Amino acid sequence: MLKLLTAEKNLNDPILGSRSLNALGFWPARIRTAHALTALRTRLWWRDRSAIGRAVRRDGFAMVPDFLPLPDFKRLRNMALRVLDDVAAHDPVPDRRASGFAPKTLYPWGFDRCEGGTLGRFVILNRLTDDRDRDIAASILDDPRLHEASLAIVGRRVRHRHFWINRTCHGGTADAHDPQKDLHRDTFTPTVKFWLFLEDVRDENGPFMYVPGSHRLNETRYRWEIRRIEEALRHPRGSRASAFRVSPQERDALGLSAPKAFTVPANTLVIANTFGFHRRGDATPGAFRLAIFGTNRPSPFLPL
């Protein structure tokens, strides 16, 4: 029962996916309570009211070019490339050509995750053992602007264990569909994702895409959430989706615009509230994207 007080969203779970509980108003109450407590927590802890925080509150995302001083950025990028090369020497990048999500492949340094033909390699930033590398990583781990934006979205700072060096390798889509390239929201409550891009992101690299303003839980969006949960619960347990996809027609009915593509130069930070609708952009097969990536997904029901 403790999972009721977490951010867990798995509708295949016998409790969270209980049609009887939902008939009693469980999911409507859970969504409203999660958003109300998150809003209260952000009012209490988001104090600086900086530009980056105001942007994520208004639009659901913020973009900061020239995020780090150039010497710090170059050191961070060179360190990330060297670490990825070292990892690949021991654990070569796998090949996978199957649609949908695959389980993570865990390593001492992090994990690989395949989503269709797309591979994400994630190296945990705070597990670096070289003192020089740890000093370089501190330039992003402790940047107050990043934590300020997270406070504005979820009322919590980002923990160091939630930062990764991330290389995204795009495969073909003909027989290995990447579900992250469908417009979706991550879960039923505000959450944080961010990227400090270490190389230029062009259309062929599969840029992050986001629908401005789609992070707001207005009445129309609330009804959409409830309808999608009810539809999912009608499916047999084991086949219920939880990160709901949204069609262009549904997006239009919600009064939302087309997604914005973040084609940005290197050293740009992009941070977003992923209760908003977003996707990984289409990419040229074989293209890469390199970033320091992070998440913050605390339970919305935690004490203030």
XYZ file of C-alpha atoms in Angstrom:
304
model
C 0.000 0.000 0.000
C 2.966 2.341 0.460
C 3.226 2.643 -3.330
C 0.070 4.783 -3.194
C 2.273 7.512 -1.684
C 4.937 7.295 -4.392
C 5.170 8.521 -7.983
C 4.515 4.961 -9.213
C 2.227 4.970 -12.258
C 2.170 1.334 -13.417
C -1.448 0.507 -14.237
C -0.511 -3.173 -14.487
C -0.025 -3.129 -10.714
C -2.936 -4.861 -8.925
C -3.520 -1.863 -6.636
C -2.815 1.068 -8.949
C -4.642 -0.734 -11.749
C -7.661 -1.725 -9.678
C -10.862 -0.911 -11.555
C -12.790 -1.110 -8.275
C -10.584 1.513 -6.641
C -10.837 3.739 -9.681
C -14.648 3.460 -9.585
C -14.423 4.918 -6.071
C -12.503 7.919 -7.405
C -8.950 6.785 -6.617
C -7.196 8.127 -9.720
C -9.106 11.439 -9.900
C -8.204 12.079 -6.256
C -4.597 10.950 -6.763
C -4.039 13.310 -9.694
C -5.639 16.334 -8.022
C -3.790 15.707 -4.737
C -0.426 15.210 -6.465
C -0.697 18.490 -8.356
C -1.980 20.404 -5.319
C 0.868 19.200 -3.079
C 3.479 19.874 -5.767
C 2.115 23.409 -6.211
C 2.265 23.982 -2.454
C 5.830 22.664 -2.248
C 7.008 24.917 -5.089
C 5.429 27.941 -3.418
C 7.310 27.135 -0.229
C 10.744 26.314 -1.686
C 11.015 28.176 -4.994
C 12.236 31.465 -3.576
C 14.658 33.140 -5.992
C 12.069 33.708 -8.756
C 14.863 33.741 -11.351
C 14.299 33.906 -15.109
C 14.832 30.163 -15.596
C 12.268 29.355 -12.918
C 9.733 31.798 -14.330
C 10.177 30.293 -17.806
C 9.474 26.708 -16.731
C 6.438 27.864 -14.763
C 5.072 29.799 -17.742
C 5.981 27.597 -20.718
C 6.857 24.219 -19.211
C 10.467 24.536 -20.384
C 13.476 26.831 -20.301
C 16.462 27.120 -22.622
C 19.755 28.694 -21.555
C 22.422 29.134 -24.267
C 26.093 29.482 -23.264
C 25.230 27.771 -20.002
C 28.801 27.249 -18.780
C 31.858 29.462 -19.253
C 33.582 28.217 -22.397
C 36.706 26.789 -20.657
C 34.511 24.838 -18.199
C 32.294 23.605 -21.016
C 35.236 22.363 -23.097
C 36.662 20.476 -20.119
C 33.271 18.895 -19.427
C 32.764 17.846 -23.057
C 36.269 16.401 -23.394
C 35.844 14.494 -20.147
C 32.483 13.070 -21.301
C 33.934 11.899 -24.620
C 36.922 10.292 -22.905
C 34.720 8.494 -20.355
C 32.418 7.186 -23.100
C 35.426 5.898 -25.052
C 36.738 4.132 -21.940
C 33.347 2.536 -21.301
C 32.982 1.417 -24.936
C 36.395 -0.265 -24.812
C 35.063 -2.640 -22.135
C 31.361 -2.737 -23.078
C 30.759 -2.131 -26.797
C 27.512 -0.504 -27.846
C 24.954 -3.278 -28.557
C 22.820 -3.539 -31.668
C 19.068 -3.959 -31.357
C 16.338 -3.885 -33.976
C 12.970 -4.439 -32.323
C 10.072 -2.095 -31.644
C 9.149 -0.908 -28.160
C 10.998 -0.690 -24.868
C 13.612 -3.183 -23.688
C 14.810 -3.677 -20.097
C 17.885 -1.738 -19.016
C 21.223 -3.500 -19.295
C 23.012 -2.621 -16.063
C 26.767 -2.068 -15.643
C 28.909 -0.781 -12.754
C 29.185 2.547 -14.596
C 25.475 2.964 -15.446
C 23.224 1.333 -18.032
C 22.184 0.950 -21.665
C 18.534 1.301 -22.623
C 17.073 0.382 -26.012
C 13.873 2.004 -27.216
C 13.113 0.549 -30.616
C 16.199 1.040 -32.757
C 17.450 3.872 -30.530
C 20.105 3.146 -27.907
C 20.699 5.376 -24.909
C 23.976 4.921 -23.035
C 23.993 6.475 -19.539
C 27.133 6.865 -17.399
C 26.420 8.028 -13.838
C 28.247 11.294 -13.332
C 28.825 11.065 -9.586
C 30.403 7.582 -9.860
C 33.454 8.940 -11.654
C 36.506 7.901 -9.658
C 39.156 10.242 -11.048
C 39.447 13.370 -8.859
C 40.061 15.533 -11.906
C 36.872 14.240 -13.556
C 34.873 14.819 -10.382
C 36.080 18.419 -10.226
C 35.029 18.960 -13.840
C 31.619 17.382 -13.205
C 31.024 19.776 -10.302
C 30.540 22.604 -12.824
C 27.133 21.130 -13.695
C 26.286 19.123 -10.568
C 26.220 22.191 -8.340
C 24.979 24.872 -10.731
C 22.289 26.860 -8.848
C 20.274 27.666 -11.996
C 19.580 24.016 -12.630
C 18.413 23.418 -9.081
C 16.366 26.634 -9.185
C 14.439 25.377 -12.218
C 13.822 22.028 -10.527
C 12.495 23.793 -7.434
C 10.120 25.755 -9.669
C 8.741 22.521 -11.189
C 8.665 19.991 -8.323
C 9.846 21.863 -5.220
C 12.962 19.677 -4.912
C 16.619 20.051 -5.872
C 18.131 17.466 -8.252
C 20.133 14.769 -6.491
C 23.644 14.136 -7.799
C 22.877 10.485 -8.515
C 20.358 11.608 -11.146
C 22.961 13.130 -13.505
C 24.381 11.088 -16.396
C 26.665 11.415 -19.363
C 24.244 10.393 -22.110
C 24.862 9.450 -25.711
C 21.766 8.717 -27.801
C 22.398 6.593 -30.903
C 19.553 6.632 -33.425
C 18.739 3.507 -35.400
C 16.349 2.958 -38.270
C 12.589 3.110 -37.748
C 11.224 0.807 -40.457
C 11.169 -2.317 -38.277
C 12.196 -0.924 -34.868
C 9.866 1.887 -33.833
C 11.143 4.099 -31.008
C 8.142 4.876 -28.742
C 9.932 7.966 -27.416
C 9.391 9.503 -30.850
C 5.630 9.563 -30.220
C 4.282 12.656 -28.454
C 3.581 11.732 -24.816
C 3.656 12.803 -21.209
C 5.808 10.857 -18.743
C 3.488 10.460 -15.770
C 0.502 11.898 -13.921
C 2.408 14.552 -11.979
C 5.076 17.209 -12.697
C 8.573 15.800 -13.255
C 11.885 17.206 -14.480
C 14.170 16.270 -17.359
C 17.124 18.313 -18.551
C 19.948 18.188 -21.063
C 23.139 20.195 -21.292
C 23.996 19.490 -24.904
C 27.703 18.888 -25.466
C 27.478 19.043 -29.262
C 25.291 21.017 -31.657
C 21.805 19.529 -32.081
C 20.432 19.701 -35.616
C 17.287 18.201 -37.136
C 19.176 15.048 -38.106
C 20.213 14.463 -34.459
C 16.632 13.921 -33.255
C 16.135 17.097 -31.199
C 14.025 17.196 -28.055
C 10.530 18.458 -28.900
C 8.025 20.021 -26.496
C 4.507 21.446 -26.712
C 4.615 24.873 -24.999
C 2.096 25.243 -22.185
C 1.135 21.564 -22.132
C 2.326 21.216 -18.517
C -0.779 22.925 -17.107
C -3.460 20.797 -15.462
C -6.534 22.734 -16.537
C -9.979 21.151 -16.549
C -9.725 20.005 -20.177
C -6.387 18.315 -19.547
C -7.674 16.770 -16.313
C -10.612 15.183 -18.152
C -8.204 13.877 -20.807
C -6.041 12.252 -18.093
C -9.036 10.547 -16.491
C -10.366 9.353 -19.833
C -7.001 7.842 -20.782
C -6.708 6.055 -17.424
C -10.198 4.605 -17.821
C -9.347 3.448 -21.352
C -6.124 1.801 -20.131
C -7.920 -0.012 -17.313
C -10.227 -1.660 -19.837
C -7.210 -3.480 -21.297
C -6.060 -6.801 -19.796
C -3.533 -6.422 -17.009
C -0.031 -6.673 -18.449
C -0.819 -4.582 -21.516
C -1.798 -1.276 -19.927
C 0.204 1.767 -21.002
C 1.022 4.386 -18.355
C 3.025 7.055 -20.233
C 0.115 8.169 -22.369
C 0.607 9.075 -26.017
C -1.337 11.969 -27.545
C -2.375 12.188 -31.193
C -2.258 15.440 -33.199
C -6.072 15.471 -33.132
C -6.144 15.131 -29.328
C -3.488 17.822 -29.013
C -5.592 20.193 -31.100
C -8.698 19.373 -29.032
C -6.731 20.309 -25.905
C -6.072 23.728 -27.456
C -2.326 23.159 -27.737
C 0.136 24.137 -30.444
C 2.532 21.951 -32.412
C 5.700 20.868 -30.583
C 8.772 23.093 -30.646
C 12.023 21.447 -31.772
C 15.115 22.364 -29.754
C 17.776 22.573 -32.445
C 20.428 24.294 -30.380
C 24.170 24.948 -30.320
C 26.474 23.094 -27.973
C 26.565 24.406 -24.393
C 22.797 24.987 -24.306
C 20.764 23.788 -21.323
C 17.177 22.665 -21.968
C 15.022 21.788 -18.957
C 11.374 20.753 -19.067
C 8.405 19.719 -16.966
C 7.629 16.358 -18.541
C 4.021 16.293 -17.419
C 3.919 18.382 -20.588
C 3.760 16.640 -23.948
C 7.139 15.964 -25.526
C 8.960 13.558 -27.802
C 12.343 12.635 -29.218
C 12.563 14.097 -32.705
C 12.945 12.023 -35.845
C 16.584 11.498 -36.751
C 18.892 10.272 -39.458
C 19.758 6.599 -38.781
C 23.232 6.449 -37.281
C 23.090 10.009 -35.904
C 24.136 10.742 -32.316
C 23.168 13.181 -29.597
C 25.530 13.893 -26.682
C 24.518 15.555 -23.421
C 24.718 15.688 -19.686
C 21.243 14.396 -18.907
C 19.302 14.405 -15.671
C 15.931 13.774 -14.109
C 14.047 14.639 -10.964
C 10.975 12.580 -10.230
C 10.227 12.780 -6.501
C 7.031 11.468 -5.015
C 4.479 14.285 -5.117
C 3.167 13.010 -1.779
C 6.415 13.459 0.182
C 6.324 15.697 3.264
C 6.795 19.363 2.476
